[in-house]
């Protein structure tokens, strides 16, 4: 190979620091291993993770695997810019990416068993990675899910300006005859319970950023803009980086009760990209329509602020943002006890500390969602 040439090109000079990726895993080892059970067979740091499924699948007569992959999206831009004035941002992103995937698979009734992650950046910062993985670990522990491993990649020239891309995948299981396939169950007369959101969650951030920061350079520095207070008493950065609740464990606890005949559920939806309109519509049979009472939606000042500041139409708001509702439950109304709604709302408050509201109903008609006063 010849003599060592200190002036020659190296992988590190090309923008890849292998030590940084290794250091980030070492920093997070305790957080990751805190999610491990006896079913984890491969040590952290090997080429793949391994989970013994014998005991896990023994819980099911006919197990169905359910998966979901999602990412943080452009909220990472805010976390990077606000890193010095709001240090909890990366933790909340990691937590929310995992919680987002858990909520997705909970809509079919599935319990997460393994969560995988992918963290890519122009330049890996071990401390930032540790915060992201710490957030994921916390969400996994709440959901009784193994943080099985993932990918950490530096991608100079592809990801620019020291930005991050954070994604995750949840793998879970559900008993086949307990799956909630909403279009097969929903019928006219059903009612809709909405569980409150914490704010924007991980969706609609590109539009929100354009509205909030489109003119900051004309008047204020970015840090000054991030610290600006918005209606509701929080600053812009606090609103954008609030993250989301971990709906999955709450919903699964509810399903453990609702498999009894006096607690029936016809549909579940996680309100993500597409807002209230699209995420409810995807549940509906062709002959059912949803009526959402606008007056029943919780007051969420950040959304009215964004609408006014950005001159956003009602239609655009409904198909972009969650408008204060992060998860919905559809139940039969005419064939169940009158107090079922109150019992479900009380259960959600007790398990997750979240408020819920009766926000709409299912009627016979052409498939779609209508927002009424």
Coordinates of C-alpha atoms in Angstrom, one line a residue:
X1 CA 0.0 0.0 0.0
X2 CA 3.0 2.3 0.4
X3 CA 3.7 5.0 2.9
X4 CA 0.9 6.7 4.8
X5 CA 0.0 10.0 3.0
X6 CA -1.4 12.5 5.5
X7 CA -2.2 14.9 2.6
X8 CA -4.3 12.4 0.7
X9 CA -8.1 12.1 0.8
X10 CA -9.8 10.3 3.6
X11 CA -13.4 9.3 4.3
X12 CA -13.5 12.0 7.0
X13 CA -12.2 14.7 4.6
X14 CA -15.1 13.7 2.3
X15 CA -17.5 14.5 5.1
X16 CA -18.1 11.2 6.9
X17 CA -17.1 10.9 10.5
X18 CA -17.5 7.2 11.5
X19 CA -16.4 7.9 15.1
X20 CA -19.3 10.4 15.5
X21 CA -21.9 7.8 14.6
X22 CA -20.3 5.2 16.9
X23 CA -20.1 7.8 19.7
X24 CA -23.8 8.6 19.3
X25 CA -24.7 4.9 19.8
X26 CA -22.4 4.6 22.8
X27 CA -24.1 7.7 24.4
X28 CA -27.5 6.2 23.9
X29 CA -26.7 2.6 24.9
X30 CA -28.4 2.8 28.3
X31 CA -31.6 4.4 26.8
X32 CA -31.9 1.8 24.1
X33 CA -31.2 -1.1 26.3
X34 CA -33.8 0.2 28.8
X35 CA -36.4 -1.0 26.3
X36 CA -35.0 -4.5 26.0
X37 CA -36.8 -7.6 27.2
X38 CA -35.6 -11.2 27.4
X39 CA -36.7 -11.6 23.8
X40 CA -33.8 -9.5 22.5
X41 CA -31.1 -11.9 21.4
X42 CA -28.5 -9.8 19.5
X43 CA -26.3 -7.3 21.3
X44 CA -26.4 -3.6 20.4
X45 CA -23.8 -2.8 17.8
X46 CA -24.1 -5.9 15.6
X47 CA -25.2 -5.8 12.0
X48 CA -28.9 -6.5 12.8
X49 CA -31.2 -6.8 15.7
X50 CA -32.8 -10.1 16.6
X51 CA -36.0 -10.7 18.6
X52 CA -37.3 -14.1 19.7
X53 CA -41.0 -14.2 18.6
X54 CA -42.0 -17.4 20.3
X55 CA -43.4 -15.9 23.5
X56 CA -44.6 -12.7 21.7
X57 CA -46.7 -14.7 19.2
X58 CA -47.9 -17.1 21.9
X59 CA -50.2 -14.3 23.0
X60 CA -52.2 -14.6 19.7
X61 CA -54.3 -17.4 18.2
X62 CA -54.0 -15.9 14.7
X63 CA -51.4 -13.0 14.7
X64 CA -51.4 -10.4 12.0
X65 CA -48.3 -8.2 11.6
X66 CA -49.0 -4.5 11.3
X67 CA -46.3 -1.9 10.4
X68 CA -46.0 1.9 10.0
X69 CA -43.2 4.1 8.9
X70 CA -43.2 7.9 9.4
X71 CA -40.8 10.8 9.9
X72 CA -40.4 14.1 11.6
X73 CA -40.6 16.1 8.4
X74 CA -39.5 19.7 8.3
X75 CA -39.8 20.3 12.1
X76 CA -36.2 19.3 12.3
X77 CA -35.4 22.7 10.7
X78 CA -36.9 24.5 13.7
X79 CA -35.1 22.2 16.2
X80 CA -31.8 23.0 14.6
X81 CA -32.4 26.7 14.4
X82 CA -33.7 26.8 18.0
X83 CA -31.1 24.5 19.6
X84 CA -29.6 27.2 21.8
X85 CA -32.8 28.6 23.1
X86 CA -35.0 25.5 23.3
X87 CA -33.0 22.4 24.2
X88 CA -35.9 19.9 24.5
X89 CA -36.6 20.1 20.7
X90 CA -34.7 17.0 19.6
X91 CA -36.1 14.9 22.5
X92 CA -39.6 15.8 21.5
X93 CA -38.9 15.0 17.9
X94 CA -37.6 11.5 18.8
X95 CA -40.5 10.9 21.1
X96 CA -43.1 12.1 18.6
X97 CA -41.8 10.1 15.7
X98 CA -42.1 6.9 17.7
X99 CA -45.5 8.0 19.1
X100 CA -46.7 8.8 15.6
X101 CA -46.0 5.3 14.4
X102 CA -47.6 3.7 17.5
X103 CA -50.7 5.7 16.9
X104 CA -50.9 4.6 13.3
X105 CA -50.8 0.9 14.0
X106 CA -53.2 1.4 17.0
X107 CA -55.9 2.4 14.4
X108 CA -56.0 -1.3 13.4
X109 CA -55.8 -2.5 17.0
X110 CA -52.1 -3.5 16.9
X111 CA -49.7 -3.4 19.8
X112 CA -46.1 -2.4 18.9
X113 CA -43.4 -4.9 19.6
X114 CA -40.3 -3.5 17.9
X115 CA -39.4 0.1 16.8
X116 CA -36.6 0.9 14.3
X117 CA -35.2 4.3 13.6
X118 CA -33.3 6.1 10.8
X119 CA -31.3 9.3 11.6
X120 CA -29.6 11.0 8.7
X121 CA -27.7 14.3 8.8
X122 CA -25.2 16.4 6.9
X123 CA -22.9 16.0 10.0
X124 CA -23.8 13.8 12.9
X125 CA -23.8 15.5 16.3
X126 CA -23.6 12.7 19.0
X127 CA -25.4 14.9 21.6
X128 CA -28.3 15.6 19.2
X129 CA -28.5 11.9 18.3
X130 CA -28.6 11.0 22.0
X131 CA -31.6 13.4 22.6
X132 CA -33.5 11.9 19.6
X133 CA -32.9 8.3 20.7
X134 CA -33.7 9.3 24.3
X135 CA -37.1 10.5 23.2
X136 CA -37.7 7.4 21.2
X137 CA -36.7 5.3 24.2
X138 CA -39.2 7.0 26.4
X139 CA -42.0 6.5 23.9
X140 CA -41.1 2.9 23.5
X141 CA -41.0 2.3 27.2
X142 CA -44.5 3.8 27.6
X143 CA -45.7 1.5 24.8
X144 CA -43.9 -1.6 26.1
X145 CA -42.0 -1.8 22.8
X146 CA -38.4 -2.7 22.0
X147 CA -36.2 -0.1 20.4
X148 CA -34.5 -2.6 18.1
X149 CA -32.0 -0.5 16.4
X150 CA -31.7 1.4 13.1
X151 CA -29.5 3.5 10.8
X152 CA -27.3 6.5 11.6
X153 CA -25.9 8.1 8.4
X154 CA -24.0 11.2 7.4
X155 CA -25.0 12.4 4.0
X156 CA -23.0 15.5 3.0
X157 CA -24.1 17.1 -0.3
X158 CA -27.5 15.4 0.1
X159 CA -28.6 16.8 3.4
X160 CA -27.4 20.4 3.7
X161 CA -26.8 23.1 6.2
X162 CA -26.3 20.7 9.2
X163 CA -29.9 19.6 8.9
X164 CA -31.4 16.2 10.1
X165 CA -33.9 13.7 8.8
X166 CA -35.5 11.5 11.5
X167 CA -37.7 8.5 10.7
X168 CA -39.0 5.4 12.4
X169 CA -40.8 2.2 11.8
X170 CA -43.2 0.4 14.2
X171 CA -43.8 -3.3 13.9
X172 CA -46.7 -4.7 15.9
X173 CA -49.3 -7.5 16.0
X174 CA -53.0 -7.9 16.4
X175 CA -55.4 -10.8 16.7
X176 CA -56.9 -11.2 13.3
X177 CA -60.5 -11.3 14.5
X178 CA -59.9 -8.2 16.7
X179 CA -58.7 -6.0 13.9
X180 CA -60.7 -2.8 13.4
X181 CA -61.3 -2.4 9.7
X182 CA -63.4 0.7 9.8
X183 CA -65.0 0.7 6.4
X184 CA -66.5 -2.7 7.2
X185 CA -67.9 -1.5 10.5
X186 CA -68.9 2.2 10.3
X187 CA -72.6 2.8 9.6
X188 CA -75.1 5.7 9.8
X189 CA -75.9 6.6 13.3
X190 CA -72.4 6.2 14.6
X191 CA -70.8 9.1 16.5
X192 CA -67.3 10.5 16.6
X193 CA -65.2 11.2 19.7
X194 CA -62.1 13.4 19.2
X195 CA -59.1 13.3 21.5
X196 CA -57.3 16.6 21.9
X197 CA -54.0 17.3 20.3
X198 CA -51.1 19.2 21.8
X199 CA -50.9 21.4 18.7
X200 CA -49.4 20.9 15.3
X201 CA -47.8 17.6 16.0
X202 CA -45.6 16.6 13.0
X203 CA -48.0 17.7 10.2
X204 CA -48.5 20.9 8.4
X205 CA -45.2 22.3 9.6
X206 CA -44.0 23.3 6.1
X207 CA -47.1 25.6 5.8
X208 CA -46.8 26.8 9.4
X209 CA -43.1 27.7 8.9
X210 CA -43.8 29.7 5.8
X211 CA -46.5 31.6 7.6
X212 CA -44.6 32.3 10.7
X213 CA -41.2 33.0 9.2
X214 CA -41.9 34.4 5.8
X215 CA -41.0 38.0 6.9
X216 CA -38.8 37.5 9.9
X217 CA -35.7 38.8 8.0
X218 CA -37.4 42.1 7.4
X219 CA -38.0 42.9 11.1
X220 CA -36.4 40.5 13.6
X221 CA -33.6 38.0 13.9
X222 CA -34.6 34.4 13.7
X223 CA -34.0 33.9 17.4
X224 CA -36.2 36.9 18.2
X225 CA -38.9 35.5 16.0
X226 CA -38.7 32.1 17.6
X227 CA -39.1 33.8 21.0
X228 CA -42.1 35.8 19.9
X229 CA -45.3 34.9 21.9
X230 CA -48.4 33.7 20.1
X231 CA -52.0 33.5 21.3
X232 CA -52.2 30.9 24.1
X233 CA -49.2 32.2 26.0
X234 CA -46.5 30.1 24.3
X235 CA -43.6 31.3 22.1
X236 CA -43.4 30.2 18.4
X237 CA -40.7 27.7 19.1
X238 CA -42.6 26.2 22.1
X239 CA -45.7 25.7 19.9
X240 CA -43.8 24.2 16.9
X241 CA -41.8 21.8 19.1
X242 CA -44.5 20.7 21.5
X243 CA -44.6 17.2 20.0
X244 CA -47.5 14.9 20.3
X245 CA -49.1 12.6 22.9
X246 CA -48.4 8.9 22.9
X247 CA -51.9 7.9 21.9
X248 CA -51.0 4.3 21.2
X249 CA -50.9 2.9 24.8
X250 CA -54.1 4.8 25.6
X251 CA -56.0 3.4 22.7
X252 CA -54.8 -0.1 23.3
X253 CA -55.9 0.1 26.9
X254 CA -59.3 1.3 25.7
X255 CA -59.5 -1.6 23.2
X256 CA -58.8 -4.1 26.0
X257 CA -62.2 -2.9 27.4
X258 CA -64.0 -2.4 24.2
X259 CA -63.6 -6.0 23.0
X260 CA -66.5 -6.6 25.4
X261 CA -69.9 -6.1 23.8
X262 CA -70.8 -3.1 25.9
X263 CA -67.8 -1.1 24.7
X264 CA -67.9 -1.4 20.9
X265 CA -65.7 0.6 18.5
X266 CA -66.3 0.9 14.8
X267 CA -63.3 3.0 13.7
X268 CA -60.1 4.7 14.8
X269 CA -58.2 7.4 13.0
X270 CA -54.9 9.2 13.7
X271 CA -55.2 12.8 12.5
X272 CA -51.9 13.2 10.5
X273 CA -51.1 14.6 7.1
X274 CA -54.3 15.5 5.3
X275 CA -55.8 17.0 8.5
X276 CA -59.3 16.2 9.9
X277 CA -60.9 16.0 6.5
X278 CA -58.7 13.4 4.7
X279 CA -58.0 11.2 7.7
X280 CA -61.6 10.8 8.6
X281 CA -62.7 10.3 5.0
X282 CA -60.3 7.3 4.5
X283 CA -62.3 5.4 7.1
X284 CA -65.7 5.7 5.5
X285 CA -67.7 3.2 3.5
X286 CA -68.9 4.5 0.1
X287 CA -72.4 5.2 1.4
X288 CA -71.5 7.1 4.6
X289 CA -70.8 10.7 5.2
X290 CA -69.4 12.5 8.2
X291 CA -70.8 15.6 9.8
X292 CA -68.2 17.4 11.9
X293 CA -69.5 20.2 14.3
X294 CA -67.1 23.1 14.0
X295 CA -68.4 24.5 17.3
X296 CA -67.5 21.2 19.1
X297 CA -63.8 21.4 18.2
X298 CA -61.6 22.5 21.1
X299 CA -60.2 26.0 21.2
X300 CA -56.6 25.8 19.9
X301 CA -55.2 29.4 19.5
X302 CA -52.3 28.4 17.3
X303 CA -54.5 27.3 14.5
X304 CA -56.7 30.5 14.4
X305 CA -53.4 32.5 14.6
X306 CA -52.0 30.6 11.6
X307 CA -55.2 31.0 9.6
X308 CA -55.4 34.8 10.2
X309 CA -51.7 35.5 9.7
X310 CA -51.5 33.4 6.5
X311 CA -54.9 34.2 5.2
X312 CA -55.6 30.5 4.9
X313 CA -59.0 29.3 3.8
X314 CA -61.2 27.1 6.0
X315 CA -60.9 24.3 3.4
X316 CA -57.1 24.5 3.4
X317 CA -57.1 24.4 7.2
X318 CA -59.4 21.4 7.4
X319 CA -57.2 19.4 5.0
X320 CA -53.8 20.4 6.4
X321 CA -54.0 20.7 10.2
X322 CA -55.5 18.6 13.0
X323 CA -57.3 21.7 14.4
X324 CA -57.0 20.5 18.0
X325 CA -58.0 16.9 17.5
X326 CA -55.2 14.3 17.3
X327 CA -57.1 11.0 17.3
X328 CA -60.7 10.0 16.8
X329 CA -62.9 7.1 17.9
X330 CA -66.1 6.1 16.1
X331 CA -68.7 4.2 18.1
X332 CA -72.2 3.1 17.5
X333 CA -74.7 5.4 19.2
X334 CA -78.2 3.9 18.7
X335 CA -77.3 0.4 19.9
X336 CA -75.2 1.1 22.9
X337 CA -75.8 2.5 26.4
X338 CA -76.4 6.2 26.6
X339 CA -73.5 6.8 28.9
X340 CA -70.9 5.1 26.7
X341 CA -69.5 8.4 25.4
X342 CA -69.0 9.7 29.0
X343 CA -67.3 6.4 30.0
X344 CA -64.9 6.5 27.1
X345 CA -64.1 10.2 27.7
X346 CA -63.5 9.5 31.4
X347 CA -61.3 6.5 30.5
X348 CA -59.1 8.6 28.2
X349 CA -58.7 11.3 30.7
X350 CA -57.8 8.8 33.4
X351 CA -55.3 6.9 31.3
X352 CA -53.7 9.7 29.3
X353 CA -54.6 13.0 31.0
X354 CA -56.2 14.1 27.7
X355 CA -59.6 15.7 27.1
X356 CA -62.0 14.3 24.5
X357 CA -65.1 15.7 22.8
X358 CA -68.1 14.5 20.9
X359 CA -67.3 16.2 17.5
X360 CA -69.6 14.6 14.9
X361 CA -71.7 11.9 13.5
X362 CA -72.0 9.5 10.6
X363 CA -75.0 9.8 8.3
X364 CA -76.1 8.1 5.1
X365 CA -74.9 9.8 1.9
X366 CA -72.1 10.2 -0.5
X367 CA -68.6 9.4 1.0
X368 CA -67.1 12.6 2.3
X369 CA -66.6 14.9 5.3
X370 CA -68.7 18.0 5.8
X371 CA -68.0 20.7 8.5
X372 CA -71.1 22.3 9.9
X373 CA -71.7 25.0 12.5

